[in-house]
Each structure stands twice: as C-alpha cells, then as structure tokens.
Amino acid sequence: MKIAVSLAALAAALLPSPAFAQQVAPTAAQAEAFLGEAERAMFDHSLIAGRAEWINATYITDDTDAVSAYFGSIRTKMNVDYALDAAKFMAAPGLSEETKRRLTLLRTALTLPAPTTQGAAEELNALSTRLQSAYGKGRGTLRGQPINGSDIEAEMGTDRNPEELKEMWVSWHDNVGAPMRGDYAKLVSIANAGAKELGFADTGAMWRSKYDMTPQQFAALTDKIWNEVKPLYEELHCYTRTKLNEKYGDSVQPKTGPIRADLLGNMWAQEWGNIYDIVAPQGAGDLGYDIGDLLQAKGYDPIRMVKAGEGFYSSLGFAPLPQSFWDRSQIVKPRDREVICHASAWNLDNKNDIRIKMCTKVNGDDFVTIHHELGHNYYQRAYQNHGYLYLDGANDGFHEAIGDFVALSITPDYLVKIGLLDPAKVPGPEKDIGLLLRQAMDKVAFLPFGLLIDKWRWGVFDGSIPESRYEQAWTDLRRQYQGIVPPVARDETKFDAGAKYHIPGNTPYARYFLARVLQFQFYEAACRQAGWTGPLHRCSFYGNKAVGAKLDAMLEMGASKPWPDALQAFTGSREMSGRALTAYFAPLQKWLEQQNKGKSCGW
Ligand code: X8Z
Ligand code: ZN
C-alpha cells in the first residue's frame, strides 16, 4: 500500500499532469529517478517478504502459507506496476546503456507476473504458495509405509529392488504430482495474462528474455549446446542400459529401447551417479572410495560437511561465513514440522544475512549440494554493493554454476588434503576411466533432463501443450530427450511434472542446463590459470588465491553487465558452449564408443 502511494507521488512530481505525460515522452533524468525509487522500494519490500517466505519454507502451516502469499501478492503488484512503467520509460530519448539495462531487468524481474485485474495477484500467489507447500508436505510409500521427500530421494539412490523402486516412483508421482494438476493449469493462465500485459508473448517468452538476446535466440542457443553434447549422452545411455540389463535381466530392463526411469538411482533419473556400482568398469571400476562412505567413516555430521564446504571457499581467499549463517540456516530437517526440504540458498537482507536451507544427509549427493548452495551464498555476498536490480548473477545459469564448478575440484588429491581419504588409497591413472564415468553419471546424464523441463514449460506457456496433454507431452519429452520411460503406464489423470520440485516451485530450469556446461568452462579456465598440466579431471584449484581473486572479480559484477562480459572476465570467452564439457570427458567418450561397439544404441 505504502509503495503505491509513493510511486503515485513520484509520478506527480516528475510529470506535471497525466495529460502532459501522454503527450511528452519522459526524459532520461526522469527514467533514472524512477529506477532509483523503484530499486529502493523493492529492496525495502524484499526485507519483509523474504522473511515471510523463509518462515513459510521452514515451517509450513496454513498460517505461514497465508502470510507468505500475502507478501508475495504485494510484491507481484508492485513489480507489475514498475514493469509497466519501465516499458514507458524505455521510450525516453538519450537513455544510457546502463539505464536501458536496468529498465529491461525491471521489466523481466518477476518469474510469475499477474495481470492488473482486481484479485489476480492474490489468486496467483495463493496458488503458487499452495503448490510449493503441497510439494514440501509430499509423501510416497516404501513397503507400504509413508515416507517423506528427503528420505525417499535417498532410498532411490541405494535401493536395488526393482519392485520397491517402482513402488517409490509410482507413489511419489501419484501422491505429489497428480493432485496439483488443476491448480497448475490455473496458475499458467493467470501468469500468461500477466506476461501479455507486460508485452511478452507468454510467460515462457518472458523467461527467455533474460539472457541479453531475444527469446528465439535463447531457445536456439540451448538447442545448439544440446547438439554439442548429445553424442556423449547417447553413448552413456547405451552403456548404462547394457549394464542395467545385465543386472536386472530382460524382464526388468530390456537390451534395447528406453531405460526404465526408476532404475537410475534418482527419483527423476536426472543424475545417475548413485548407481555407479552397477556400471563400474570391470577391474578399473573400484575407485577405492565413495565420498558418502568416507564421510560416514570419518564420523562427519551435516554441520561438519558444511564446514568442509566453507573451507574450500576460504582456501580461495573468501571471508568466512558470518556467525548468523550458522545460527539461522536450516542444515538438518526439523523433526517436528513440515518444511521444504529441496535445497536452497538465501540472502535475507541483501547484505550478509546469507543462509542455506537443506535437509542434509551424510552422503555424496548432499556433499556436492552443500558446495552448490554455498556458491549461491558467496555470489550473493560478493555483489551486495550494487543497486537492487543488479543483485543477481550475470545470468541465472552463472548463479547455478559457481558451486558446481567449485565441487569439480573435489578430486582424490583434494580429499587427501582435507583428511577424508587415506593417501595410500588415491586411485592411480588406471582408474581414470572409472573416475570420469562416475562424474559423467551425474554431469552428462543430467543434460537432457536440464533441457526438457523448460521445453515442457515453454510449451505449456505458449499453448502448444494444452492441459489435456500435460502428461503425454511430459512423458514424450522424457522419452525423446532422456530415452527413459515410466515403470508403469501413465494417463491424463496424472501430472508427473508436478512431482519435480521446480514445477510447483516455479523455478525456471534452463538455468541448470546452462550451469552444467558453464561449470566446465569455469573449471577449464581456473585450471589453466592455476597452471595445471595433468588430465583435466584431476585438477583441483583448492587453495589457489589467484583463481579466487579472479573468481571474486566476476562474482562482484553481479548482473551489472551483459553475461558475455562476465564470462570473458573469468574465461576469456564470450560464448556459452558444451566444448569444455566434451573436452573433459573426451577420453571417456572414446572408451564408451569401444564398449558400445556392435550394440544398437539409441531408443
Ligand atoms: O535445484 C537445485 C539446487 C537448488 S538451487 C539444489 N538443483 C537442480 C535440481 O535439484 O533439480 C541443483 C542441480 C539441479
Ligand atoms: Zn542452485
């Protein structure tokens, strides 16, 4: 309320009368004054809205849902008003590049815009809060017993009984996804009406407008990157299918065709590293260690895992995490209330009140996720001195890539340095293929998944996937890109997309696809800066202050410059590409091609 009044007062002061405003284009000075006021108001609002959201995410009740939706709807209305004004100020003559950039960022700032129709912002926020909380409260079953989200995720990683895997997969998708279908369709239609009012074709086009290029160019860029990495994925798919067939037999996993989605060690078949034991090459397969086992053996608890993550960033020269991080983060799942377990990183005051929210388990997946989340926090802290609109990554793929890039340095030698691995257990060069395969099962397997989530959503938003085909289109994309199929038949009473956090959570997903290739671009550059001459995958830049300083310089830029400038600052290149990833895995690709000789690959 207060915000609307102050904006109106500002407009009145800047523009003599509404009639005058319509006739005379605004000036550059007025555009800048408007941006300054908008940034201040959004900054202030974020302080209270962020806290409401944090409380809701760490203690889901009907009441915290209501409070979170309330502040969310204020934010939506405020941002929509500003975005509409920003479009008008774009017409001002003589705008600097900097001002144009800020106006553009303001126009695309909302993930879910609402139309200005009475009640639309409230309905949209009620729907999005309800969907997100429903996900947080979701349960599947295992051996007939209810099991929560973080537990079922971990079980999918270790269980090797195909009947139990199927039960977990089906119960999770049926219980969590299907009931969301109606709410999700409503949300899509409101957000699209909002996007159209802001001058975008639809919400998906608005999402694709955040990459310093047109929405069409962005879609083409993601396809280009996919084509660069697809041959490697197809080899990995073929090899993994063979190994699954050997383990489970034709009745569970046939030799040809797509892979059964529940056999890959992950609820969404998005990362396959958990079934490394099934695919490990004969002889060279035993790496001699598994990070989860090492953490367990050394008695690590979740806090100590986060301290280890912090230690990596400190070794690069980043200041330690503030005490408030330890006081306020949710590192383990509270036992007595519903929370959103899906990991996230927060900055509550846009300064140093950085936190993570996880339901950490002592395993390898969560060790990597900790580094991932901390990457967000160090990024947030590094760019804090900019104005509100620049408090973001160079693009959202950069934000997702930082922590993963750091985690690529978790090599055997690094594990020795931090006392997790016995020096005598460091795998020799004969284990290089095993090490690369272990890494590929997570990094390469993810690529088609990273792309298809938003292929589906872009289609939903542009209407090419109508509500009547939500399920079919999802299953088709999973088969087309990943080469996987659900363990049982699905129909349009289901909504499997809703069983993946980012759909009810409304988090755009192309960012993770970009991050998967960007992290290898950063890593290759950091290892070059460090003067590394060995095999790329053995490089760790732990302790390298020069790499840290260069990284910090990129992080400090925030969103102040187009992303190619940020990429160039750290890597020398202005292109996002799959080349660094394929270079890292080149020896593995050759090996996979040999293993797959004579097999009919594809699906
Ligand atoms: O959602 C995440 C992070 C939160 S920013 C844990 N990730 C994607 C996912 O889990 O689906 C990281 C990898 C991909
Ligand atoms: Zn992330």
XYZ file of C-alpha atoms and ligand atoms in Angstrom:
618
model
C 0.000 0.000 0.000
C 2.669 2.430 1.081
C 4.573 1.684 -2.073
C 1.691 2.521 -4.420
C 1.227 5.892 -2.724
C 4.888 6.795 -3.002
C 5.016 5.814 -6.666
C 1.985 7.940 -7.435
C 3.552 10.858 -5.569
C 6.754 10.422 -7.506
C 4.911 10.359 -10.833
C 3.012 13.503 -9.883
C 6.222 15.296 -9.006
C 8.023 14.205 -12.141
C 5.254 14.694 -14.668
C 3.174 17.870 -14.437
C -0.130 16.180 -15.359
C -1.310 12.830 -16.705
C -2.413 14.511 -19.930
C 1.009 16.066 -20.301
C 2.656 12.733 -19.642
C 0.799 11.152 -22.506
C 1.894 13.805 -24.967
C 5.523 14.278 -23.973
C 7.981 11.415 -23.821
C 9.691 11.101 -20.434
C 13.285 12.263 -20.153
C 16.369 10.217 -19.322
C 16.631 12.001 -15.978
C 13.059 11.003 -15.131
C 13.825 7.408 -16.075
C 16.782 7.399 -13.699
C 14.791 8.953 -10.865
C 12.098 6.335 -11.428
C 14.642 3.500 -11.308
C 16.163 4.842 -8.102
C 12.774 4.949 -6.410
C 11.761 1.515 -7.730
C 15.011 -0.043 -6.517
C 14.624 1.455 -3.067
C 11.026 0.289 -2.741
C 11.778 -3.235 -3.959
C 14.813 -3.506 -1.702
C 12.740 -2.480 1.333
C 9.891 -4.813 0.466
C 12.253 -7.741 -0.046
C 13.386 -7.489 3.587
C 9.954 -8.364 4.962
C 8.749 -10.533 2.063
C 11.904 -12.641 2.235
C 11.387 -13.297 5.931
C 7.772 -14.317 5.377
C 8.948 -16.722 2.694
C 11.726 -18.115 4.878
C 9.365 -18.763 7.768
C 6.915 -20.444 5.410
C 9.577 -22.657 3.828
C 10.938 -23.746 7.219
C 7.570 -24.205 8.960
C 4.714 -24.968 6.592
C 1.263 -24.321 8.069
C -1.925 -22.789 6.674
C -0.983 -19.604 8.534
C 2.522 -19.267 7.169
C 1.129 -20.059 3.709
C -1.283 -17.149 4.115
C 1.402 -14.727 5.294
C 3.796 -15.728 2.526
C 1.080 -15.412 -0.130
C 0.107 -12.004 1.273
C 3.598 -10.532 0.944
C 4.059 -12.320 -2.369
C 0.971 -10.635 -3.799
C 2.197 -7.212 -2.677
C 5.476 -7.900 -4.430
C 3.687 -9.067 -7.571
C 1.535 -5.929 -7.769
C 4.435 -3.619 -7.042
C 6.660 -5.267 -9.649
C 3.927 -5.364 -12.287
C 3.307 -1.630 -11.813
C 7.009 -0.906 -12.075
C 7.408 -3.184 -15.093
C 4.579 -1.379 -16.891
C 6.189 1.973 -16.074
C 9.615 0.699 -17.135
C 8.242 -0.089 -20.588
C 7.075 3.536 -20.904
C 10.405 4.958 -19.750
C 12.151 2.885 -22.424
C 10.849 5.449 -24.908
C 12.838 8.280 -23.302
C 15.406 9.725 -25.700
C 19.104 9.597 -24.851
C 18.980 6.742 -22.318
C 22.397 5.384 -21.389
C 23.119 1.677 -21.910
C 23.159 1.343 -18.141
C 19.684 2.842 -17.755
C 18.309 0.688 -20.565
C 19.767 -2.373 -18.882
C 18.121 -1.535 -15.568
C 14.752 -0.863 -17.226
C 14.989 -4.202 -19.038
C 15.866 -6.026 -15.814
C 12.880 -4.403 -14.133
C 10.576 -5.446 -16.959
C 11.608 -9.105 -16.672
C 12.150 -9.321 -12.903
C 9.062 -11.353 -11.997
C 9.003 -15.097 -12.525
C 5.206 -15.155 -12.369
C 3.578 -11.893 -13.468
C -0.118 -11.272 -12.760
C -2.456 -9.098 -14.800
C -3.625 -5.839 -13.180
C -7.160 -7.269 -12.921
C -8.574 -6.992 -9.386
C -7.644 -10.030 -7.299
C -5.360 -11.666 -9.888
C -2.102 -11.172 -7.954
C -3.720 -12.574 -4.809
C -5.050 -15.633 -6.614
C -1.718 -16.263 -8.332
C 0.211 -16.085 -5.062
C -2.305 -18.272 -3.227
C -1.897 -20.884 -5.977
C 1.886 -20.748 -6.074
C 2.218 -20.938 -2.288
C -0.233 -23.851 -2.123
C 1.620 -25.764 -4.859
C 5.005 -25.240 -3.241
C 3.777 -26.233 0.219
C 1.977 -29.272 -1.177
C 5.306 -30.390 -2.597
C 7.020 -29.806 0.748
C 4.424 -31.933 2.551
C 4.503 -34.679 -0.111
C 4.871 -38.356 0.830
C 5.432 -41.540 -1.108
C 5.411 -45.091 0.205
C 8.049 -47.779 0.661
C 6.933 -51.318 1.596
C 3.514 -49.801 2.193
C 4.732 -47.245 4.743
C 4.609 -43.461 4.179
C 7.994 -41.870 3.507
C 8.848 -38.179 3.180
C 10.582 -36.428 0.274
C 14.167 -36.304 1.501
C 14.042 -39.910 2.736
C 12.526 -41.251 -0.475
C 15.169 -39.395 -2.511
C 17.944 -41.072 -0.519
C 16.251 -44.508 -0.747
C 16.013 -44.241 -4.529
C 19.794 -43.870 -4.512
C 20.576 -47.051 -2.607
C 17.651 -49.466 -3.098
C 18.307 -52.081 -5.801
C 14.995 -53.952 -5.594
C 13.044 -53.151 -8.793
C 9.659 -53.729 -7.133
C 10.477 -51.316 -4.307
C 11.903 -48.783 -6.730
C 8.698 -48.972 -8.741
C 6.574 -48.559 -5.618
C 8.504 -45.453 -4.572
C 8.431 -43.953 -8.063
C 4.727 -44.549 -8.625
C 3.582 -43.494 -5.154
C 5.604 -40.274 -5.259
C 4.371 -39.312 -8.730
C 0.766 -40.275 -7.949
C 0.568 -38.668 -4.493
C 2.569 -35.496 -5.121
C 2.119 -34.695 -8.803
C -1.435 -35.675 -9.740
C -3.354 -33.524 -7.200
C -1.562 -30.382 -8.432
C -2.831 -30.552 -11.970
C -5.818 -28.196 -11.674
C -4.015 -25.554 -9.623
C -1.098 -25.620 -12.010
C -3.316 -25.033 -15.064
C -4.953 -22.056 -13.316
C -1.580 -20.614 -12.414
C -0.420 -20.888 -16.029
C -3.408 -18.998 -17.320
C -3.063 -16.124 -14.792
C 0.700 -15.775 -15.318
C 0.224 -15.736 -19.086
C -2.348 -12.951 -18.835
C 0.206 -11.041 -16.754
C 3.022 -11.641 -19.241
C 0.853 -10.424 -22.125
C 0.025 -7.209 -20.276
C 3.748 -6.631 -19.899
C 4.207 -7.019 -23.643
C 5.532 -10.599 -23.820
C 4.012 -13.326 -25.983
C 3.641 -15.572 -22.905
C 5.368 -16.373 -19.593
C 7.907 -18.673 -21.267
C 8.932 -15.904 -23.692
C 9.348 -13.624 -20.674
C 11.646 -16.187 -19.006
C 13.688 -16.483 -22.196
C 14.079 -12.685 -22.352
C 16.586 -12.633 -19.505
C 19.719 -13.602 -21.425
C 20.792 -10.451 -23.302
C 19.276 -11.795 -26.525
C 15.820 -12.438 -27.973
C 13.684 -15.327 -26.673
C 14.075 -17.070 -30.053
C 17.852 -16.713 -29.945
C 17.927 -18.139 -26.450
C 15.903 -21.218 -27.420
C 18.254 -21.711 -30.386
C 21.297 -21.389 -28.093
C 20.050 -24.138 -25.789
C 19.457 -26.406 -28.798
C 22.945 -25.651 -30.122
C 24.514 -26.624 -26.790
C 22.422 -29.786 -26.611
C 23.594 -30.858 -30.057
C 27.201 -30.414 -28.936
C 26.818 -32.800 -26.006
C 24.189 -35.222 -27.331
C 26.586 -37.799 -28.875
C 28.271 -38.190 -25.467
C 24.894 -38.634 -23.757
C 23.841 -41.270 -26.270
C 26.982 -43.319 -25.606
C 26.431 -43.077 -21.851
C 22.789 -44.094 -22.224
C 23.704 -47.100 -24.356
C 26.398 -48.313 -21.960
C 24.214 -47.807 -18.870
C 21.309 -49.692 -20.455
C 23.582 -52.659 -21.141
C 24.737 -52.735 -17.513
C 21.183 -52.450 -16.189
C 20.133 -55.280 -18.472
C 22.992 -57.442 -17.165
C 21.994 -56.713 -13.576
C 18.222 -56.948 -13.756
C 17.519 -59.127 -16.828
C 15.280 -58.612 -19.867
C 12.029 -58.599 -17.925
C 13.063 -55.529 -15.912
C 15.371 -53.729 -18.360
C 15.356 -54.876 -21.990
C 18.566 -54.639 -24.055
C 17.051 -52.132 -26.473
C 14.690 -49.179 -26.248
C 14.368 -46.661 -23.431
C 15.580 -47.177 -19.846
C 13.091 -47.700 -17.001
C 13.093 -44.388 -15.124
C 13.188 -45.821 -11.597
C 16.360 -47.879 -12.092
C 18.794 -44.967 -12.357
C 19.338 -44.156 -8.670
C 17.341 -40.934 -8.657
C 13.612 -40.193 -8.404
C 13.700 -38.151 -11.627
C 16.503 -40.065 -13.382
C 18.258 -36.706 -13.551
C 21.624 -37.781 -12.153
C 22.772 -41.393 -12.188
C 25.912 -41.350 -10.033
C 24.191 -43.359 -7.303
C 24.212 -46.484 -9.480
C 27.919 -46.251 -10.227
C 28.309 -49.661 -8.574
C 26.143 -51.141 -11.351
C 28.010 -49.571 -14.259
C 31.591 -49.576 -12.917
C 34.044 -50.966 -15.497
C 35.463 -54.432 -14.755
C 38.786 -54.222 -12.944
C 39.229 -50.461 -13.234
C 35.838 -49.930 -11.623
C 36.617 -49.899 -7.961
C 37.758 -46.365 -7.271
C 38.759 -47.393 -3.768
C 36.452 -44.838 -2.252
C 32.953 -43.441 -2.231
C 32.550 -39.956 -0.795
C 29.478 -40.907 1.204
C 31.334 -43.847 2.783
C 34.353 -41.639 3.577
C 32.145 -39.058 5.285
C 30.450 -41.809 7.293
C 33.747 -43.469 8.202
C 35.220 -40.206 9.485
C 32.110 -39.511 11.522
C 31.082 -36.389 9.637
C 27.759 -34.836 10.547
C 25.897 -32.298 8.363
C 27.452 -29.260 10.119
C 30.922 -30.623 9.571
C 30.080 -31.202 5.904
C 29.092 -27.527 5.570
C 32.319 -26.505 7.365
C 34.268 -28.514 4.799
C 32.440 -26.653 2.031
C 33.204 -23.315 3.671
C 36.835 -24.420 3.965
C 37.114 -24.707 0.198
C 35.904 -21.153 -0.371
C 38.142 -19.871 2.446
C 41.114 -21.510 0.741
C 40.393 -19.350 -2.309
C 40.507 -16.233 -0.154
C 36.788 -15.687 0.517
C 35.928 -14.383 4.008
C 34.418 -16.970 6.385
C 30.641 -17.311 6.619
C 29.181 -14.974 9.248
C 28.053 -16.369 12.613
C 24.449 -15.574 11.595
C 24.787 -18.183 8.811
C 25.320 -20.878 11.433
C 22.649 -19.501 13.758
C 19.935 -19.103 11.124
C 20.465 -21.722 8.415
C 18.357 -24.876 8.340
C 21.004 -27.534 7.819
C 19.077 -30.603 9.001
C 15.404 -31.459 8.736
C 13.480 -30.358 11.827
C 11.798 -33.438 13.285
C 8.550 -31.840 14.380
C 7.240 -29.803 11.478
C 6.725 -29.694 7.722
C 9.408 -27.875 5.720
C 10.518 -27.580 2.120
C 13.479 -29.929 2.019
C 14.552 -29.080 -1.523
C 17.901 -27.310 -1.026
C 18.143 -23.545 -1.499
C 20.368 -20.575 -0.632
C 19.040 -17.269 0.697
C 20.132 -13.726 1.403
C 17.618 -12.180 3.765
C 18.967 -8.611 3.994
C 20.647 -8.355 0.573
C 23.909 -7.970 2.511
C 25.453 -10.558 4.834
C 22.427 -12.437 6.228
C 23.147 -15.424 3.974
C 21.746 -18.862 4.783
C 21.149 -22.283 3.334
C 18.072 -24.405 3.768
C 18.662 -28.134 3.416
C 17.644 -31.451 4.951
C 21.212 -32.670 4.783
C 22.049 -36.364 4.821
C 25.567 -37.660 5.223
C 26.053 -38.828 1.620
C 27.938 -37.841 -1.526
C 24.965 -36.123 -3.186
C 24.476 -33.741 -0.292
C 28.215 -33.060 -0.013
C 28.084 -31.737 -3.586
C 24.802 -29.906 -2.925
C 26.391 -28.083 0.027
C 29.127 -26.730 -2.261
C 26.398 -25.812 -4.753
C 24.333 -23.843 -2.234
C 27.365 -22.114 -0.754
C 28.278 -20.989 -4.276
C 24.977 -19.072 -4.335
C 25.719 -17.517 -0.933
C 29.248 -16.363 -1.827
C 27.913 -14.937 -5.103
C 25.149 -13.054 -3.250
C 27.595 -11.619 -0.762
C 30.079 -10.627 -3.473
C 27.607 -8.480 -5.454
C 25.923 -6.837 -2.451
C 27.230 -3.327 -3.173
C 25.166 -2.877 -6.327
C 21.685 -1.404 -6.594
C 18.765 -3.808 -6.229
C 18.395 -4.683 -9.915
C 21.999 -5.832 -10.174
C 21.766 -8.105 -7.110
C 21.799 -11.213 -9.259
C 24.027 -13.464 -11.325
C 25.366 -12.469 -14.757
C 22.553 -14.779 -15.819
C 20.788 -17.421 -13.747
C 22.985 -20.158 -15.212
C 26.027 -18.453 -13.686
C 24.358 -18.493 -10.283
C 23.761 -22.224 -10.556
C 27.241 -22.952 -11.912
C 29.520 -21.418 -9.240
C 29.170 -24.030 -6.526
C 29.184 -26.928 -9.003
C 32.356 -25.529 -10.572
C 33.985 -25.476 -7.140
C 32.790 -29.031 -6.451
C 34.519 -30.263 -9.629
C 37.704 -29.704 -7.598
C 36.703 -32.477 -5.171
C 39.372 -34.791 -6.610
C 41.074 -37.715 -4.820
C 44.103 -35.485 -4.063
C 41.806 -32.853 -2.559
C 40.114 -35.469 -0.383
C 43.568 -36.440 0.915
C 44.364 -32.780 1.682
C 41.286 -32.388 3.872
C 41.934 -35.697 5.602
C 38.984 -37.616 4.170
C 40.973 -40.052 2.034
C 43.994 -42.110 3.044
C 46.930 -41.156 0.712
C 47.540 -44.855 0.017
C 44.005 -45.084 -1.387
C 44.405 -42.441 -4.112
C 43.361 -44.200 -7.337
C 46.145 -44.359 -9.927
C 45.945 -43.406 -13.620
C 44.473 -46.853 -14.421
C 41.337 -45.649 -12.613
C 40.916 -42.527 -14.753
C 38.099 -44.029 -16.820
C 36.298 -45.038 -13.638
C 36.654 -41.547 -12.193
C 35.380 -39.965 -15.405
C 32.496 -42.419 -15.614
C 31.485 -41.684 -12.030
C 31.452 -37.978 -12.842
C 29.635 -38.460 -16.179
C 26.843 -40.410 -14.480
C 25.948 -37.169 -12.700
C 27.072 -34.445 -15.073
C 26.349 -35.879 -18.523
C 23.216 -37.799 -17.552
C 21.676 -34.535 -16.354
C 21.930 -32.664 -19.678
C 18.732 -33.790 -21.469
C 16.765 -33.539 -18.230
C 18.081 -29.999 -17.706
C 16.801 -29.058 -21.136
C 13.449 -30.823 -21.288
C 11.905 -29.371 -18.115
C 11.597 -25.965 -19.704
C 10.900 -27.395 -23.160
C 7.780 -28.720 -21.462
C 7.046 -25.472 -19.623
C 7.719 -23.271 -22.645
C 5.179 -25.428 -24.488
C 2.674 -25.187 -21.643
C 3.014 -21.407 -21.522
C 2.800 -20.889 -25.307
C -0.241 -23.175 -25.526
C 1.347 -25.829 -27.761
C 0.911 -28.193 -24.778
C -2.727 -27.769 -23.646
C -3.895 -29.001 -20.245
C -5.427 -32.058 -21.903
C -1.902 -33.171 -22.943
C 0.181 -32.215 -19.885
C 1.052 -35.825 -19.053
C 1.504 -37.142 -22.573
C 3.769 -34.240 -23.537
C 5.863 -34.744 -20.392
C 6.271 -38.476 -20.990
C 7.046 -37.851 -24.670
C 9.788 -35.318 -23.854
C 11.306 -37.650 -21.260
C 11.434 -40.391 -23.859
C 12.654 -38.173 -26.684
C 15.473 -36.400 -24.820
C 16.433 -38.741 -21.977
C 15.447 -42.050 -23.529
C 13.553 -43.117 -20.393
C 10.045 -44.432 -19.707
C 7.937 -44.580 -16.539
C 7.822 -48.023 -14.851
C 4.020 -48.162 -15.320
C 1.598 -46.688 -17.869
C 0.510 -43.098 -17.229
C -2.603 -41.221 -18.337
C -4.046 -37.718 -18.156
C -5.300 -38.166 -14.582
C -1.595 -37.956 -13.618
C 0.711 -34.964 -13.519
C 4.254 -36.281 -13.328
C 5.773 -32.860 -13.984
C 4.366 -31.751 -10.613
C 6.423 -34.417 -8.837
C 9.588 -32.431 -9.613
C 10.135 -29.550 -7.192
C 10.782 -26.799 -9.738
C 7.334 -27.170 -11.369
C 5.235 -26.474 -8.223
C 8.120 -24.241 -7.028
C 8.001 -22.251 -10.274
C 11.754 -22.109 -10.617
C 12.850 -21.763 -14.239
C 15.061 -24.712 -15.160
C 17.080 -23.747 -18.257
C 19.496 -22.245 -15.717
C 20.605 -25.723 -14.626
C 21.165 -26.793 -18.203
C 23.360 -23.742 -18.800
C 25.149 -24.306 -15.495
C 26.034 -27.861 -16.474
C 28.176 -26.612 -19.379
C 29.258 -23.306 -17.783
C 30.781 -25.063 -14.766
C 33.170 -26.896 -17.105
C 34.032 -23.631 -18.857
C 34.867 -22.053 -15.475
C 36.760 -25.146 -14.358
C 38.852 -25.366 -17.514
C 39.725 -21.662 -17.158
C 40.571 -21.973 -13.444
C 42.829 -24.967 -14.087
C 44.556 -23.062 -16.887
C 45.019 -20.091 -14.524
C 46.445 -22.478 -11.925
C 48.947 -23.791 -14.478
C 47.593 -27.350 -14.288
C 49.113 -29.648 -16.885
C 47.768 -33.095 -15.894
C 44.491 -34.689 -17.002
C 41.796 -32.051 -16.563
C 39.604 -34.144 -14.257
C 42.457 -34.496 -11.738
C 42.815 -30.720 -11.348
C 41.863 -29.112 -8.053
C 42.285 -25.370 -7.585
C 41.833 -25.719 -3.819
C 43.992 -23.132 -2.033
C 44.683 -21.087 -5.152
C 44.261 -17.426 -4.151
C 44.861 -16.107 -7.683
C 41.942 -18.179 -9.009
C 39.902 -16.981 -6.026
C 40.638 -13.318 -6.760
C 39.681 -13.718 -10.404
C 36.520 -15.544 -9.444
C 35.627 -12.851 -6.938
C 36.053 -10.195 -9.634
C 33.442 -11.951 -11.756
C 31.096 -12.532 -8.807
C 31.293 -8.876 -7.760
C 29.946 -7.811 -11.161
C 26.576 -9.331 -10.271
C 24.097 -8.554 -13.041
C 25.657 -5.170 -13.804
C 26.985 -6.211 -17.215
C 25.730 -8.477 -20.015
C 26.741 -12.065 -19.223
C 29.288 -12.359 -22.056
C 31.321 -9.659 -20.278
C 31.311 -11.661 -17.039
C 32.209 -14.865 -18.865
C 35.050 -13.123 -20.629
C 36.363 -11.680 -17.374
C 36.919 -15.168 -15.984
C 37.425 -17.429 -19.006
C 38.412 -15.139 -21.901
C 35.474 -16.462 -23.952
C 32.142 -14.768 -24.704
C 30.258 -17.933 -25.690
C 28.375 -20.462 -23.581
C 29.224 -23.805 -25.102
C 29.462 -27.541 -24.451
C 33.059 -27.687 -25.675
C 34.775 -27.598 -22.259
C 32.467 -30.368 -21.016
C 33.135 -32.611 -24.011
C 36.891 -31.934 -23.711
C 36.818 -33.039 -20.038
C 35.037 -36.265 -20.953
C 36.842 -36.930 -24.261
C 38.786 -39.999 -23.001
C 35.580 -41.453 -21.564
C 33.662 -40.875 -24.779
C 36.264 -42.870 -26.711
C 36.107 -45.661 -24.162
C 32.305 -45.725 -24.241
C 32.320 -45.963 -28.025
C 34.512 -49.066 -27.733
C 32.280 -50.630 -25.089
C 29.195 -49.979 -27.211
C 30.670 -51.453 -30.414
C 28.245 -53.819 -32.055
C 25.360 -52.699 -29.841
C 22.391 -50.957 -31.352
C 22.355 -47.706 -29.416
C 19.538 -45.192 -29.277
C 15.949 -45.871 -28.264
O 17.569 -27.349 -7.514
C 18.771 -27.489 -7.466
C 19.553 -26.911 -6.303
C 18.847 -25.751 -5.713
S 19.316 -24.241 -6.334
C 19.682 -27.960 -5.232
N 19.407 -28.212 -8.408
C 18.698 -28.816 -9.527
C 17.801 -29.947 -9.047
O 17.965 -30.397 -7.918
O 16.946 -30.387 -9.814
C 20.853 -28.434 -8.499
C 21.033 -29.367 -9.652
C 19.766 -29.327 -10.448
Zn 21.089 -23.696 -7.099
